[in-house]
XYZ file of C-alpha atoms in Angstrom:
65
model
C 0.424 -0.223 -0.214
C 2.808 2.694 -0.860
C 3.406 4.032 -4.240
C 6.353 6.454 -5.355
C 7.359 9.596 -7.061
C 9.273 10.236 -10.194
C 10.390 13.129 -11.827
C 12.562 13.078 -15.133
C 13.079 14.828 -18.704
C 9.912 12.737 -19.750
C 7.307 10.105 -19.158
C 10.271 7.252 -20.470
C 12.495 8.363 -18.421
C 10.263 8.510 -15.147
C 9.654 5.264 -15.940
C 13.420 3.720 -16.198
C 13.674 6.027 -13.167
C 11.213 4.151 -11.043
C 11.860 0.681 -12.432
C 15.805 1.403 -11.979
C 14.787 1.826 -8.049
C 12.475 -0.985 -8.510
C 15.162 -3.710 -9.636
C 17.510 -2.448 -6.375
C 14.653 -2.188 -3.945
C 14.230 -6.266 -5.176
C 18.589 -6.290 -5.647
C 18.024 -5.351 -1.511
C 15.677 -7.705 -0.145
C 16.949 -11.110 -2.460
C 20.677 -10.116 -0.243
C 20.136 -8.365 2.908
C 19.864 -11.361 5.194
C 23.436 -12.777 3.525
C 26.899 -11.486 5.200
C 28.923 -8.589 3.052
C 31.827 -10.125 1.354
C 34.253 -7.720 -1.028
C 32.592 -4.171 0.429
C 34.618 -1.762 -2.205
C 35.866 0.904 0.458
C 35.251 4.056 0.128
C 38.793 5.280 -0.435
C 38.813 2.815 -3.362
C 34.748 4.228 -4.695
C 37.117 7.840 -5.163
C 39.847 6.281 -6.829
C 36.871 5.051 -9.407
C 35.756 8.299 -9.367
C 38.051 9.870 -10.105
C 39.111 7.680 -12.897
C 36.166 8.204 -14.194
C 35.634 11.482 -14.304
C 32.445 11.342 -12.619
C 31.238 13.377 -9.910
C 30.309 11.804 -6.634
C 28.412 12.479 -3.233
C 31.881 12.955 -0.582
C 29.424 13.605 2.240
C 27.808 10.133 1.739
C 31.518 8.580 2.260
C 33.220 7.980 5.309
C 37.287 9.839 4.487
C 39.849 10.040 6.633
C 41.115 13.535 4.506
């Protein structure tokens, strides 16, 4: 009995974003009970983002510098 709001430049983009969220939630629910192995460290995430020239939310990462 819950819903979702979405916004995009077009109906197709909005629907695509909602589908992406739904798939991510489904993967989370299927794996939440499993132990977390081989996780990416925050420092490695920064290195990947900088290598690919992507902007990222620094406030989401737990960095020591």
